[in-house]
């Protein structure tokens, strides 16, 4: 899905032109990616100040959003410019660009997985930086980091070394996404969302992904580190003006929690309570019966569900 602009941003501008940091906040596209779209692919052509700083017009911003939409459809970065610059869009109907999963993702995924299995942090950084120079962070997480994490998790039971590789990747990814999350959170001006692990569980990479993706949509994420109790969560929700609460977990939940703890507790929370991660996937029906709203397994799809609840008038 195309990243949603942050409605609350009131950017400084000069004669209708916007600096790159403001454009990044408005579109959800990292400055590194914006520069690569200009230098490597010629997709946008911002103006320059006398000191060389980029300034983007409203037309440039509209074009960036068009690029995002085409990438989301699976159109390769090399074909995006051709499609946008076609003098008559109707001429492309006879020879439409190929659609489907970008050909770049399998290669990125293979390289990232191999680097994790070899405990090679330098290659992890290079592959991640390469992907981020072409695609927005929403797609990098959904199409690269999350699938790699899932594959490594599936292999973790094969041997202690595989389990170590998963732990190595998780540590690298959590640090990397955490740095980006802090940056995004500093610009978020939308409604607040409390994010916490399920009781008796700790923080997970799924939490990092969901926190970052939600922050890119302008949501002010209030992160409660685990382990945490239901009473603590209730006290938090009674104290802070949050629009909702999301519980994330990677392990199966106890029968006691599903049948007694959560149903009683959720009735005391005056805001929507969402469930995410493998825990939500395993117990979807039981969590729904307990009054929670299970989210999609894919972190970006889960973010879009949260966005629908938190950023629309119906959520009030």
PDB file of N, CA and C in Angstrom, residues 147-250:
ATOM      1  N   UNK A 147       9.934 -10.885   5.779  1.00  0.00           N
ATOM      2  CA  UNK A 147      10.105 -12.245   5.236  1.00  0.00           C
ATOM      3  C   UNK A 147      11.412 -12.900   5.677  1.00  0.00           C
ATOM      4  N   UNK A 148      12.493 -12.126   5.742  1.00  0.00           N
ATOM      5  CA  UNK A 148      13.768 -12.698   6.181  1.00  0.00           C
ATOM      6  C   UNK A 148      13.684 -13.160   7.631  1.00  0.00           C
ATOM      7  N   UNK A 149      13.092 -12.343   8.453  1.00  0.00           N
ATOM      8  CA  UNK A 149      12.899 -12.709   9.863  1.00  0.00           C
ATOM      9  C   UNK A 149      12.060 -13.979   9.984  1.00  0.00           C
ATOM     10  N   UNK A 150      11.033 -14.101   9.156  1.00  0.00           N
ATOM     11  CA  UNK A 150      10.163 -15.277   9.198  1.00  0.00           C
ATOM     12  C   UNK A 150      10.916 -16.536   8.785  1.00  0.00           C
ATOM     13  N   UNK A 151      11.693 -16.438   7.708  1.00  0.00           N
ATOM     14  CA  UNK A 151      12.460 -17.594   7.229  1.00  0.00           C
ATOM     15  C   UNK A 151      13.489 -18.029   8.267  1.00  0.00           C
ATOM     16  N   UNK A 152      14.193 -17.068   8.835  1.00  0.00           N
ATOM     17  CA  UNK A 152      15.189 -17.407   9.857  1.00  0.00           C
ATOM     18  C   UNK A 152      14.522 -18.027  11.083  1.00  0.00           C
ATOM     19  N   UNK A 153      13.327 -17.550  11.401  1.00  0.00           N
ATOM     20  CA  UNK A 153      12.599 -18.134  12.517  1.00  0.00           C
ATOM     21  C   UNK A 153      12.197 -19.567  12.246  1.00  0.00           C
ATOM     22  N   UNK A 154      11.798 -19.845  10.999  1.00  0.00           N
ATOM     23  CA  UNK A 154      11.430 -21.216  10.629  1.00  0.00           C
ATOM     24  C   UNK A 154      12.628 -22.159  10.702  1.00  0.00           C
ATOM     25  N   UNK A 155      13.826 -21.613  10.428  1.00  0.00           N
ATOM     26  CA  UNK A 155      15.035 -22.434  10.439  1.00  0.00           C
ATOM     27  C   UNK A 155      15.664 -22.555  11.827  1.00  0.00           C
ATOM     28  N   UNK A 156      15.187 -21.728  12.766  1.00  0.00           N
ATOM     29  CA  UNK A 156      15.837 -21.663  14.079  1.00  0.00           C
ATOM     30  C   UNK A 156      15.788 -22.987  14.828  1.00  0.00           C
ATOM     31  N   UNK A 157      14.769 -23.802  14.547  1.00  0.00           N
ATOM     32  CA  UNK A 157      14.656 -25.080  15.236  1.00  0.00           C
ATOM     33  C   UNK A 157      15.536 -26.170  14.666  1.00  0.00           C
ATOM     34  N   UNK A 158      16.192 -25.888  13.536  1.00  0.00           N
ATOM     35  CA  UNK A 158      17.017 -26.915  12.891  1.00  0.00           C
ATOM     36  C   UNK A 158      18.309 -27.187  13.653  1.00  0.00           C
ATOM     37  N   UNK A 159      18.888 -26.155  14.228  1.00  0.00           N
ATOM     38  CA  UNK A 159      20.151 -26.320  14.952  1.00  0.00           C
ATOM     39  C   UNK A 159      20.367 -25.123  15.855  1.00  0.00           C
ATOM     40  N   UNK A 160      21.268 -25.273  16.789  1.00  0.00           N
ATOM     41  CA  UNK A 160      21.577 -24.150  17.669  1.00  0.00           C
ATOM     42  C   UNK A 160      22.234 -23.015  16.894  1.00  0.00           C
ATOM     43  N   UNK A 161      22.971 -23.340  15.828  1.00  0.00           N
ATOM     44  CA  UNK A 161      23.604 -22.302  15.019  1.00  0.00           C
ATOM     45  C   UNK A 161      22.553 -21.497  14.263  1.00  0.00           C
ATOM     46  N   UNK A 162      21.521 -22.157  13.757  1.00  0.00           N
ATOM     47  CA  UNK A 162      20.436 -21.454  13.073  1.00  0.00           C
ATOM     48  C   UNK A 162      19.703 -20.535  14.042  1.00  0.00           C
ATOM     49  N   UNK A 163      19.512 -21.016  15.260  1.00  0.00           N
ATOM     50  CA  UNK A 163      18.873 -20.180  16.277  1.00  0.00           C
ATOM     51  C   UNK A 163      19.734 -18.959  16.586  1.00  0.00           C
ATOM     52  N   UNK A 164      21.052 -19.162  16.597  1.00  0.00           N
ATOM     53  CA  UNK A 164      21.964 -18.046  16.849  1.00  0.00           C
ATOM     54  C   UNK A 164      21.910 -17.036  15.708  1.00  0.00           C
ATOM     55  N   UNK A 165      21.791 -17.528  14.466  1.00  0.00           N
ATOM     56  CA  UNK A 165      21.706 -16.633  13.309  1.00  0.00           C
ATOM     57  C   UNK A 165      20.440 -15.790  13.375  1.00  0.00           C
ATOM     58  N   UNK A 166      19.332 -16.402  13.793  1.00  0.00           N
ATOM     59  CA  UNK A 166      18.099 -15.639  13.933  1.00  0.00           C
ATOM     60  C   UNK A 166      18.257 -14.562  14.999  1.00  0.00           C
ATOM     61  N   UNK A 167      18.883 -14.919  16.121  1.00  0.00           N
ATOM     62  CA  UNK A 167      19.095 -13.952  17.194  1.00  0.00           C
ATOM     63  C   UNK A 167      20.011 -12.820  16.734  1.00  0.00           C
ATOM     64  N   UNK A 168      21.026 -13.153  15.939  1.00  0.00           N
ATOM     65  CA  UNK A 168      21.940 -12.143  15.397  1.00  0.00           C
ATOM     66  C   UNK A 168      21.190 -11.170  14.490  1.00  0.00           C
ATOM     67  N   UNK A 169      20.372 -11.722  13.592  1.00  0.00           N
ATOM     68  CA  UNK A 169      19.607 -10.868  12.683  1.00  0.00           C
ATOM     69  C   UNK A 169      18.624  -9.999  13.460  1.00  0.00           C
ATOM     70  N   UNK A 170      17.964 -10.590  14.436  1.00  0.00           N
ATOM     71  CA  UNK A 170      16.985  -9.839  15.219  1.00  0.00           C
ATOM     72  C   UNK A 170      17.651  -8.680  15.953  1.00  0.00           C
ATOM     73  N   UNK A 171      18.838  -8.926  16.509  1.00  0.00           N
ATOM     74  CA  UNK A 171      19.546  -7.860  17.199  1.00  0.00           C
ATOM     75  C   UNK A 171      19.926  -6.729  16.261  1.00  0.00           C
ATOM     76  N   UNK A 172      20.433  -7.090  15.078  1.00  0.00           N
ATOM     77  CA  UNK A 172      20.799  -6.066  14.096  1.00  0.00           C
ATOM     78  C   UNK A 172      19.573  -5.287  13.643  1.00  0.00           C
ATOM     79  N   UNK A 173      18.505  -6.001  13.315  1.00  0.00           N
ATOM     80  CA  UNK A 173      17.304  -5.351  12.789  1.00  0.00           C
ATOM     81  C   UNK A 173      16.648  -4.464  13.841  1.00  0.00           C
ATOM     82  N   UNK A 174      16.620  -4.911  15.083  1.00  0.00           N
ATOM     83  CA  UNK A 174      15.988  -4.114  16.131  1.00  0.00           C
ATOM     84  C   UNK A 174      16.745  -2.798  16.333  1.00  0.00           C
ATOM     85  N   UNK A 175      18.064  -2.861  16.315  1.00  0.00           N
ATOM     86  CA  UNK A 175      18.848  -1.632  16.461  1.00  0.00           C
ATOM     87  C   UNK A 175      18.624  -0.710  15.262  1.00  0.00           C
ATOM     88  N   UNK A 176      18.659  -1.281  14.067  1.00  0.00           N
ATOM     89  CA  UNK A 176      18.503  -0.490  12.847  1.00  0.00           C
ATOM     90  C   UNK A 176      17.141   0.182  12.791  1.00  0.00           C
ATOM     91  N   UNK A 177      16.092  -0.572  13.047  1.00  0.00           N
ATOM     92  CA  UNK A 177      14.745  -0.010  12.999  1.00  0.00           C
ATOM     93  C   UNK A 177      14.505   0.944  14.164  1.00  0.00           C
ATOM     94  N   UNK A 178      15.139   0.668  15.301  1.00  0.00           N
ATOM     95  CA  UNK A 178      14.975   1.544  16.450  1.00  0.00           C
ATOM     96  C   UNK A 178      15.499   2.945  16.184  1.00  0.00           C
ATOM     97  N   UNK A 179      16.626   3.037  15.501  1.00  0.00           N
ATOM     98  CA  UNK A 179      17.181   4.350  15.145  1.00  0.00           C
ATOM     99  C   UNK A 179      16.227   5.109  14.241  1.00  0.00           C
ATOM    100  N   UNK A 180      15.687   4.419  13.260  1.00  0.00           N
ATOM    101  CA  UNK A 180      14.753   5.064  12.335  1.00  0.00           C
ATOM    102  C   UNK A 180      13.450   5.429  13.051  1.00  0.00           C
ATOM    103  N   UNK A 181      13.005   4.581  13.967  1.00  0.00           N
ATOM    104  CA  UNK A 181      11.773   4.848  14.707  1.00  0.00           C
ATOM    105  C   UNK A 181      11.889   6.144  15.502  1.00  0.00           C
ATOM    106  N   UNK A 182      13.005   6.341  16.172  1.00  0.00           N
ATOM    107  CA  UNK A 182      13.174   7.561  16.962  1.00  0.00           C
ATOM    108  C   UNK A 182      13.113   8.800  16.080  1.00  0.00           C
ATOM    109  N   UNK A 183      13.667   8.697  14.886  1.00  0.00           N
ATOM    110  CA  UNK A 183      13.601   9.828  13.963  1.00  0.00           C
ATOM    111  C   UNK A 183      12.163  10.098  13.538  1.00  0.00           C
ATOM    112  N   UNK A 184      11.454   9.058  13.139  1.00  0.00           N
ATOM    113  CA  UNK A 184      10.069   9.232  12.688  1.00  0.00           C
ATOM    114  C   UNK A 184       9.186   9.746  13.821  1.00  0.00           C
ATOM    115  N   UNK A 185       9.407   9.227  15.019  1.00  0.00           N
ATOM    116  CA  UNK A 185       8.570   9.621  16.150  1.00  0.00           C
ATOM    117  C   UNK A 185       8.731  11.099  16.476  1.00  0.00           C
ATOM    118  N   UNK A 186       9.916  11.643  16.235  1.00  0.00           N
ATOM    119  CA  UNK A 186      10.146  13.055  16.530  1.00  0.00           C
ATOM    120  C   UNK A 186       9.324  13.966  15.634  1.00  0.00           C
ATOM    121  N   UNK A 187       8.819  13.440  14.514  1.00  0.00           N
ATOM    122  CA  UNK A 187       8.007  14.236  13.593  1.00  0.00           C
ATOM    123  C   UNK A 187       6.522  13.901  13.678  1.00  0.00           C
ATOM    124  N   UNK A 188       6.163  12.857  14.408  1.00  0.00           N
ATOM    125  CA  UNK A 188       4.765  12.414  14.456  1.00  0.00           C
ATOM    126  C   UNK A 188       3.912  13.408  15.235  1.00  0.00           C
ATOM    127  N   UNK A 189       2.775  13.791  14.664  1.00  0.00           N
ATOM    128  CA  UNK A 189       1.887  14.759  15.296  1.00  0.00           C
ATOM    129  C   UNK A 189       0.439  14.276  15.324  1.00  0.00           C
ATOM    130  N   UNK A 190       0.224  13.008  15.021  1.00  0.00           N
ATOM    131  CA  UNK A 190      -1.127  12.471  14.972  1.00  0.00           C
ATOM    132  C   UNK A 190      -1.585  11.929  16.312  1.00  0.00           C
ATOM    133  N   UNK A 191      -2.624  11.095  16.315  1.00  0.00           N
ATOM    134  CA  UNK A 191      -3.137  10.523  17.557  1.00  0.00           C
ATOM    135  C   UNK A 191      -2.134   9.582  18.198  1.00  0.00           C
ATOM    136  N   UNK A 192      -2.305   9.358  19.490  1.00  0.00           N
ATOM    137  CA  UNK A 192      -1.394   8.486  20.235  1.00  0.00           C
ATOM    138  C   UNK A 192      -1.898   7.047  20.230  1.00  0.00           C
ATOM    139  N   UNK A 193      -0.949   6.115  20.173  1.00  0.00           N
ATOM    140  CA  UNK A 193      -1.241   4.689  20.246  1.00  0.00           C
ATOM    141  C   UNK A 193      -0.275   4.052  21.233  1.00  0.00           C
ATOM    142  N   UNK A 194      -0.799   3.345  22.217  1.00  0.00           N
ATOM    143  CA  UNK A 194       0.052   2.614  23.156  1.00  0.00           C
ATOM    144  C   UNK A 194       0.410   1.268  22.533  1.00  0.00           C
ATOM    145  N   UNK A 195       1.689   0.939  22.554  1.00  0.00           N
ATOM    146  CA  UNK A 195       2.184  -0.322  21.995  1.00  0.00           C
ATOM    147  C   UNK A 195       2.911  -1.083  23.096  1.00  0.00           C
ATOM    148  N   UNK A 196       2.528  -2.343  23.295  1.00  0.00           N
ATOM    149  CA  UNK A 196       3.125  -3.132  24.375  1.00  0.00           C
ATOM    150  C   UNK A 196       3.073  -4.609  24.019  1.00  0.00           C
ATOM    151  N   UNK A 197       3.916  -5.416  24.658  1.00  0.00           N
ATOM    152  CA  UNK A 197       3.837  -6.859  24.436  1.00  0.00           C
ATOM    153  C   UNK A 197       2.682  -7.463  25.239  1.00  0.00           C
ATOM    154  N   UNK A 198       2.249  -8.642  24.826  1.00  0.00           N
ATOM    155  CA  UNK A 198       1.284  -9.375  25.636  1.00  0.00           C
ATOM    156  C   UNK A 198       1.900  -9.673  27.007  1.00  0.00           C
ATOM    157  N   UNK A 199       1.074  -9.837  28.047  1.00  0.00           N
ATOM    158  CA  UNK A 199       1.608 -10.186  29.367  1.00  0.00           C
ATOM    159  C   UNK A 199       2.515 -11.408  29.305  1.00  0.00           C
ATOM    160  N   UNK A 200       3.576 -11.358  30.096  1.00  0.00           N
ATOM    161  CA  UNK A 200       4.555 -12.434  30.213  1.00  0.00           C
ATOM    162  C   UNK A 200       5.396 -12.617  28.949  1.00  0.00           C
ATOM    163  N   UNK A 201       5.353 -11.651  28.051  1.00  0.00           N
ATOM    164  CA  UNK A 201       6.206 -11.698  26.864  1.00  0.00           C
ATOM    165  C   UNK A 201       7.062 -10.438  26.822  1.00  0.00           C
ATOM    166  N   UNK A 202       8.175 -10.522  26.116  1.00  0.00           N
ATOM    167  CA  UNK A 202       9.070  -9.387  25.994  1.00  0.00           C
ATOM    168  C   UNK A 202       8.891  -8.668  24.669  1.00  0.00           C
ATOM    169  N   UNK A 203       9.696  -7.632  24.468  1.00  0.00           N
ATOM    170  CA  UNK A 203       9.661  -6.885  23.217  1.00  0.00           C
ATOM    171  C   UNK A 203      10.183  -7.757  22.077  1.00  0.00           C
ATOM    172  N   UNK A 204       9.640  -7.573  20.897  1.00  0.00           N
ATOM    173  CA  UNK A 204       9.989  -8.401  19.750  1.00  0.00           C
ATOM    174  C   UNK A 204      10.307  -7.541  18.538  1.00  0.00           C
ATOM    175  N   UNK A 205      10.892  -8.170  17.529  1.00  0.00           N
ATOM    176  CA  UNK A 205      11.155  -7.465  16.281  1.00  0.00           C
ATOM    177  C   UNK A 205       9.852  -7.037  15.622  1.00  0.00           C
ATOM    178  N   UNK A 206       8.796  -7.828  15.772  1.00  0.00           N
ATOM    179  CA  UNK A 206       7.494  -7.428  15.236  1.00  0.00           C
ATOM    180  C   UNK A 206       7.035  -6.101  15.837  1.00  0.00           C
ATOM    181  N   UNK A 207       7.346  -5.879  17.112  1.00  0.00           N
ATOM    182  CA  UNK A 207       6.997  -4.604  17.741  1.00  0.00           C
ATOM    183  C   UNK A 207       7.765  -3.460  17.101  1.00  0.00           C
ATOM    184  N   UNK A 208       9.050  -3.680  16.840  1.00  0.00           N
ATOM    185  CA  UNK A 208       9.860  -2.638  16.198  1.00  0.00           C
ATOM    186  C   UNK A 208       9.298  -2.282  14.826  1.00  0.00           C
ATOM    187  N   UNK A 209       8.953  -3.309  14.053  1.00  0.00           N
ATOM    188  CA  UNK A 209       8.412  -3.070  12.717  1.00  0.00           C
ATOM    189  C   UNK A 209       7.107  -2.294  12.783  1.00  0.00           C
ATOM    190  N   UNK A 210       6.214  -2.734  13.650  1.00  0.00           N
ATOM    191  CA  UNK A 210       4.913  -2.084  13.753  1.00  0.00           C
ATOM    192  C   UNK A 210       5.046  -0.667  14.292  1.00  0.00           C
ATOM    193  N   UNK A 211       5.941  -0.475  15.254  1.00  0.00           N
ATOM    194  CA  UNK A 211       6.153   0.863  15.808  1.00  0.00           C
ATOM    195  C   UNK A 211       6.654   1.824  14.739  1.00  0.00           C
ATOM    196  N   UNK A 212       7.646   1.401  13.970  1.00  0.00           N
ATOM    197  CA  UNK A 212       8.195   2.265  12.931  1.00  0.00           C
ATOM    198  C   UNK A 212       7.166   2.549  11.852  1.00  0.00           C
ATOM    199  N   UNK A 213       6.501   1.521  11.367  1.00  0.00           N
ATOM    200  CA  UNK A 213       5.526   1.718  10.301  1.00  0.00           C
ATOM    201  C   UNK A 213       4.393   2.629  10.748  1.00  0.00           C
ATOM    202  N   UNK A 214       3.948   2.466  11.981  1.00  0.00           N
ATOM    203  CA  UNK A 214       2.870   3.314  12.485  1.00  0.00           C
ATOM    204  C   UNK A 214       3.342   4.752  12.637  1.00  0.00           C
ATOM    205  N   UNK A 215       4.574   4.930  13.078  1.00  0.00           N
ATOM    206  CA  UNK A 215       5.117   6.278  13.224  1.00  0.00           C
ATOM    207  C   UNK A 215       5.259   6.972  11.876  1.00  0.00           C
ATOM    208  N   UNK A 216       5.564   6.216  10.813  1.00  0.00           N
ATOM    209  CA  UNK A 216       5.667   6.840   9.489  1.00  0.00           C
ATOM    210  C   UNK A 216       4.331   7.403   9.034  1.00  0.00           C
ATOM    211  N   UNK A 217       3.241   6.947   9.626  1.00  0.00           N
ATOM    212  CA  UNK A 217       1.915   7.465   9.298  1.00  0.00           C
ATOM    213  C   UNK A 217       1.516   8.629  10.197  1.00  0.00           C
ATOM    214  N   UNK A 218       2.458   9.120  10.994  1.00  0.00           N
ATOM    215  CA  UNK A 218       2.199  10.275  11.839  1.00  0.00           C
ATOM    216  C   UNK A 218       1.635   9.950  13.199  1.00  0.00           C
ATOM    217  N   UNK A 219       1.485   8.666  13.532  1.00  0.00           N
ATOM    218  CA  UNK A 219       0.936   8.260  14.828  1.00  0.00           C
ATOM    219  C   UNK A 219       2.015   8.378  15.906  1.00  0.00           C
ATOM    220  N   UNK A 220       1.650   8.932  17.046  1.00  0.00           N
ATOM    221  CA  UNK A 220       2.582   9.063  18.169  1.00  0.00           C
ATOM    222  C   UNK A 220       2.542   7.764  18.981  1.00  0.00           C
ATOM    223  N   UNK A 221       3.542   6.947  18.794  1.00  0.00           N
ATOM    224  CA  UNK A 221       3.589   5.635  19.435  1.00  0.00           C
ATOM    225  C   UNK A 221       4.156   5.758  20.848  1.00  0.00           C
ATOM    226  N   UNK A 222       3.387   5.288  21.828  1.00  0.00           N
ATOM    227  CA  UNK A 222       3.832   5.253  23.222  1.00  0.00           C
ATOM    228  C   UNK A 222       4.221   3.816  23.541  1.00  0.00           C
ATOM    229  N   UNK A 223       5.502   3.556  23.563  1.00  0.00           N
ATOM    230  CA  UNK A 223       6.022   2.190  23.692  1.00  0.00           C
ATOM    231  C   UNK A 223       6.192   1.833  25.164  1.00  0.00           C
ATOM    232  N   UNK A 224       5.532   0.749  25.592  1.00  0.00           N
ATOM    233  CA  UNK A 224       5.719   0.216  26.938  1.00  0.00           C
ATOM    234  C   UNK A 224       6.529  -1.068  26.832  1.00  0.00           C
ATOM    235  N   UNK A 225       7.717  -1.074  27.410  1.00  0.00           N
ATOM    236  CA  UNK A 225       8.589  -2.242  27.321  1.00  0.00           C
ATOM    237  C   UNK A 225       8.072  -3.360  28.219  1.00  0.00           C
ATOM    238  N   UNK A 226       8.255  -4.583  27.755  1.00  0.00           N
ATOM    239  CA  UNK A 226       7.805  -5.741  28.511  1.00  0.00           C
ATOM    240  C   UNK A 226       8.908  -6.331  29.373  1.00  0.00           C
ATOM    241  N   UNK A 227       8.540  -7.296  30.205  1.00  0.00           N
ATOM    242  CA  UNK A 227       7.171  -7.801  30.403  1.00  0.00           C
ATOM    243  C   UNK A 227       6.310  -6.806  31.182  1.00  0.00           C
ATOM    244  N   UNK A 228       4.990  -6.908  30.979  1.00  0.00           N
ATOM    245  CA  UNK A 228       4.061  -5.949  31.567  1.00  0.00           C
ATOM    246  C   UNK A 228       2.776  -6.669  31.941  1.00  0.00           C
ATOM    247  N   UNK A 229       2.049  -6.146  32.908  1.00  0.00           N
ATOM    248  CA  UNK A 229       0.817  -6.787  33.366  1.00  0.00           C
ATOM    249  C   UNK A 229      -0.409  -6.081  32.794  1.00  0.00           C
ATOM    250  N   UNK A 230      -1.538  -6.768  32.827  1.00  0.00           N
ATOM    251  CA  UNK A 230      -2.788  -6.166  32.369  1.00  0.00           C
ATOM    252  C   UNK A 230      -3.177  -4.976  33.240  1.00  0.00           C
ATOM    253  N   UNK A 231      -2.911  -5.056  34.542  1.00  0.00           N
ATOM    254  CA  UNK A 231      -3.230  -3.939  35.431  1.00  0.00           C
ATOM    255  C   UNK A 231      -2.423  -2.697  35.062  1.00  0.00           C
ATOM    256  N   UNK A 232      -1.160  -2.902  34.721  1.00  0.00           N
ATOM    257  CA  UNK A 232      -0.323  -1.771  34.316  1.00  0.00           C
ATOM    258  C   UNK A 232      -0.833  -1.157  33.022  1.00  0.00           C
ATOM    259  N   UNK A 233      -1.244  -1.986  32.090  1.00  0.00           N
ATOM    260  CA  UNK A 233      -1.790  -1.488  30.829  1.00  0.00           C
ATOM    261  C   UNK A 233      -3.082  -0.714  31.063  1.00  0.00           C
ATOM    262  N   UNK A 234      -3.929  -1.224  31.942  1.00  0.00           N
ATOM    263  CA  UNK A 234      -5.186  -0.535  32.250  1.00  0.00           C
ATOM    264  C   UNK A 234      -4.914   0.835  32.859  1.00  0.00           C
ATOM    265  N   UNK A 235      -3.968   0.896  33.790  1.00  0.00           N
ATOM    266  CA  UNK A 235      -3.630   2.172  34.419  1.00  0.00           C
ATOM    267  C   UNK A 235      -3.096   3.162  33.389  1.00  0.00           C
ATOM    268  N   UNK A 236      -2.298   2.660  32.464  1.00  0.00           N
ATOM    269  CA  UNK A 236      -1.754   3.522  31.414  1.00  0.00           C
ATOM    270  C   UNK A 236      -2.867   4.100  30.554  1.00  0.00           C
ATOM    271  N   UNK A 237      -3.792   3.251  30.130  1.00  0.00           N
ATOM    272  CA  UNK A 237      -4.873   3.705  29.256  1.00  0.00           C
ATOM    273  C   UNK A 237      -5.816   4.668  29.971  1.00  0.00           C
ATOM    274  N   UNK A 238      -5.906   4.562  31.287  1.00  0.00           N
ATOM    275  CA  UNK A 238      -6.730   5.499  32.050  1.00  0.00           C
ATOM    276  C   UNK A 238      -6.041   6.847  32.228  1.00  0.00           C
ATOM    277  N   UNK A 239      -4.734   6.862  32.012  1.00  0.00           N
ATOM    278  CA  UNK A 239      -3.961   8.077  32.285  1.00  0.00           C
ATOM    279  C   UNK A 239      -3.611   8.866  31.028  1.00  0.00           C
ATOM    280  N   UNK A 240      -3.314   8.189  29.936  1.00  0.00           N
ATOM    281  CA  UNK A 240      -2.863   8.889  28.728  1.00  0.00           C
ATOM    282  C   UNK A 240      -4.005   8.983  27.714  1.00  0.00           C
ATOM    283  N   UNK A 241      -4.057  10.061  26.945  1.00  0.00           N
ATOM    284  CA  UNK A 241      -5.123  10.227  25.945  1.00  0.00           C
ATOM    285  C   UNK A 241      -4.814   9.481  24.652  1.00  0.00           C
ATOM    286  N   UNK A 242      -4.717   8.171  24.733  1.00  0.00           N
ATOM    287  CA  UNK A 242      -4.385   7.362  23.558  1.00  0.00           C
ATOM    288  C   UNK A 242      -5.648   6.955  22.814  1.00  0.00           C
ATOM    289  N   UNK A 243      -5.548   6.871  21.500  1.00  0.00           N
ATOM    290  CA  UNK A 243      -6.677   6.474  20.660  1.00  0.00           C
ATOM    291  C   UNK A 243      -6.884   4.968  20.675  1.00  0.00           C
ATOM    292  N   UNK A 244      -5.854   4.210  21.058  1.00  0.00           N
ATOM    293  CA  UNK A 244      -5.978   2.762  21.071  1.00  0.00           C
ATOM    294  C   UNK A 244      -4.754   2.122  21.702  1.00  0.00           C
ATOM    295  N   UNK A 245      -4.810   0.805  21.832  1.00  0.00           N
ATOM    296  CA  UNK A 245      -3.725   0.015  22.421  1.00  0.00           C
ATOM    297  C   UNK A 245      -3.490  -1.205  21.546  1.00  0.00           C
ATOM    298  N   UNK A 246      -2.228  -1.486  21.254  1.00  0.00           N
ATOM    299  CA  UNK A 246      -1.883  -2.673  20.468  1.00  0.00           C
ATOM    300  C   UNK A 246      -0.966  -3.574  21.281  1.00  0.00           C
ATOM    301  N   UNK A 247      -1.377  -4.832  21.426  1.00  0.00           N
ATOM    302  CA  UNK A 247      -0.565  -5.848  22.086  1.00  0.00           C
ATOM    303  C   UNK A 247       0.094  -6.713  21.023  1.00  0.00           C
ATOM    304  N   UNK A 248       1.391  -6.945  21.174  1.00  0.00           N
ATOM    305  CA  UNK A 248       2.155  -7.718  20.191  1.00  0.00           C
ATOM    306  C   UNK A 248       2.813  -8.895  20.899  1.00  0.00           C
ATOM    307  N   UNK A 249       2.796 -10.049  20.264  1.00  0.00           N
ATOM    308  CA  UNK A 249       3.441 -11.213  20.859  1.00  0.00           C
ATOM    309  C   UNK A 249       3.886 -12.202  19.807  1.00  0.00           C
ATOM    310  N   UNK A 250       4.874 -13.024  20.161  1.00  0.00           N
ATOM    311  CA  UNK A 250       5.355 -14.034  19.223  1.00  0.00           C
ATOM    312  C   UNK A 250       5.120 -15.457  19.722  1.00  0.00           C
TER     313      UNK A 250
END
